[in-house]
Amino acid sequence: MADAQHTSLIITGLKNAHAMENQALSIMKPQVSRIEHYPEVARRLEQHIAETESQIARLEGLLESFDTDHSTLKDMALSVAGSVAAMGHTIAGDEILKNSFANFAFEHFEIAAYKSMLVLSELGGHREVTAVLQTNLKEEQAMAQWLDENLRDVTLRFASLKEGGQTAKV
């Protein structure tokens, strides 16, 4: 594949990743604002929000290096989709569990996206892109691992609160 084609694929992937990370923010921010009984979840979401904001900045830097910009339309569309998804769980009696499942799935979506982009970046010889993508990937993998390791505790706390007659949603 010609270098111009690789570059085009990378730029498209970076724009998609930028929109994906904005979607992640639109999912996490409403969640963290509603959490009351799960302080460890709130703390980890706040940490990942900060990581996601850094990921967005890194992606913008890469897009600038290609003398292009992110896609405002993609950003807006995926942010709206993320907000709708986050709001959908607020009516559930087990909101914290549904959010945990959705976050776990979304983290793995992001992991897959970054892994695919890494292949394209390596094929095109874009070392600076590869380094950034690896950094973002590691942060997503760490969040997915945390969610995996903490699902049992979140579920146990949910069940305990529910049994005690307390609001167990968030």
XYZ file of C-alpha atoms in Angstrom:
170
model
C 0.000 0.000 0.000
C 1.321 3.416 -0.907
C 2.427 5.779 1.851
C -0.353 8.250 0.993
C -2.937 5.511 1.544
C -1.389 4.571 4.905
C -1.397 8.198 5.939
C -5.026 8.585 4.916
C -5.974 5.521 6.953
C -4.071 6.802 9.986
C -5.693 10.232 9.787
C -9.149 8.669 9.544
C -8.327 6.424 12.497
C -7.087 9.364 14.564
C -10.267 11.318 13.841
C -12.342 8.277 14.805
C -10.326 7.792 17.998
C -10.793 11.463 18.891
C -14.554 11.090 18.495
C -14.490 7.802 20.424
C -12.697 9.440 23.351
C -15.200 12.311 23.359
C -17.933 9.696 23.468
C -16.191 8.095 26.442
C -16.242 11.423 28.280
C -19.945 11.866 27.556
C -20.551 8.443 29.102
C -18.314 8.770 32.165
C -19.003 12.349 33.276
C -22.731 11.831 33.949
C -21.964 8.574 35.732
C -19.425 10.051 38.103
C -21.741 12.945 38.957
C -24.425 10.494 40.138
C -22.325 8.079 42.221
C -23.006 8.160 45.960
C -22.375 4.720 47.449
C -19.376 3.632 45.387
C -16.537 6.083 46.122
C -13.850 3.810 44.662
C -15.748 3.703 41.363
C -16.117 7.494 41.393
C -12.390 7.946 42.071
C -11.398 5.577 39.253
C -13.824 7.200 36.818
C -12.438 10.631 37.723
C -8.919 9.340 37.104
C -9.948 7.856 33.770
C -11.732 11.065 32.773
C -8.422 12.885 33.286
C -6.619 10.180 31.287
C -9.206 10.450 28.516
C -8.773 14.221 28.361
C -5.021 13.653 27.994
C -5.658 11.061 25.294
C -7.759 13.586 23.388
C -4.973 16.162 23.652
C -2.416 13.630 22.395
C -4.664 12.699 19.468
C -5.129 16.378 18.614
C -1.357 16.783 18.611
C -1.027 13.910 16.151
C -3.743 15.322 13.921
C -1.944 18.673 13.939
C 1.271 16.915 12.908
C -0.599 15.732 9.798
C -1.823 19.317 9.286
C -5.439 18.323 9.870
C -8.080 18.617 12.563
C -10.540 16.329 14.308
C -14.009 15.819 12.880
C -16.422 18.072 14.745
C -19.371 16.192 13.263
C -18.049 12.792 14.420
C -17.197 14.227 17.833
C -20.679 15.682 18.250
C -22.508 12.600 16.962
C -20.657 10.180 19.224
C -20.893 12.521 22.224
C -24.667 12.657 21.816
C -24.798 8.871 21.470
C -22.727 8.497 24.638
C -24.933 10.894 26.577
C -28.062 9.050 25.498
C -26.530 5.725 26.536
C -25.517 7.103 29.922
C -28.967 8.589 30.522
C -30.627 5.310 29.593
C -29.136 3.621 32.631
C -30.351 6.264 35.095
C -33.846 4.784 35.142
C -32.589 1.297 35.950
C -32.819 0.032 39.511
C -29.369 -1.448 39.049
C -27.760 1.558 37.371
C -24.314 0.962 38.880
C -24.246 -2.573 37.489
C -25.460 -1.533 34.045
C -22.854 1.249 33.984
C -20.168 -1.239 35.016
C -21.136 -3.615 32.201
C -21.287 -0.813 29.637
C -17.963 0.664 30.751
C -16.310 -2.748 30.557
C -17.636 -3.242 27.019
C -16.662 0.267 25.914
C -13.126 -0.088 27.266
C -12.712 -3.243 25.212
C -14.078 -1.445 22.153
C -11.424 1.233 22.660
C -8.729 -1.404 23.163
C -9.687 -3.084 19.883
C -9.726 0.265 18.066
C -6.257 1.201 19.322
C -4.843 -2.237 18.507
C -6.159 -1.981 14.943
C -4.784 1.540 14.564
C -1.411 0.357 15.846
C -1.225 -2.144 13.004
C -1.964 0.600 10.481
C 0.533 2.923 12.126
C 3.256 0.288 12.065
C 2.509 -0.561 8.420
C 2.888 3.100 7.521
C 6.053 3.549 9.565
C 4.513 6.287 11.707
C 6.613 5.851 14.862
C 5.346 9.023 16.537
C 1.769 7.840 16.051
C 2.620 4.351 17.299
C 4.067 5.719 20.545
C 0.964 7.793 21.301
C -1.402 4.972 20.421
C 0.516 2.611 22.711
C 0.213 5.102 25.574
C -3.538 5.446 25.035
C -3.905 1.671 24.699
C -2.120 1.045 28.008
C -4.460 3.459 29.802
C -7.518 1.762 28.303
C -6.181 -1.671 29.237
C -5.559 -0.508 32.805
C -9.120 0.802 33.083
C -10.568 -2.409 31.636
C -8.505 -4.430 34.106
C -9.687 -2.284 37.024
C -13.315 -2.726 35.961
C -12.792 -6.475 35.669
C -11.116 -6.731 39.065
C -13.755 -4.605 40.802
C -16.982 -5.941 39.305
C -17.367 -8.483 42.101
C -16.990 -5.844 44.830
C -19.396 -3.449 43.088
C -21.939 -6.250 42.730
C -21.546 -7.290 46.363
C -21.997 -3.697 47.554
C -25.038 -3.312 45.301
C -26.601 -6.471 46.748
C -25.787 -5.424 50.314
C -27.299 -1.967 49.885
C -30.380 -3.432 48.212
C -30.825 -5.968 51.037
C -30.477 -3.151 53.577
C -33.263 -1.211 51.922
C -30.971 1.589 50.751
C -30.874 3.120 47.330
C -28.453 0.822 45.585
C -28.492 2.286 42.090
C -25.490 4.553 42.290
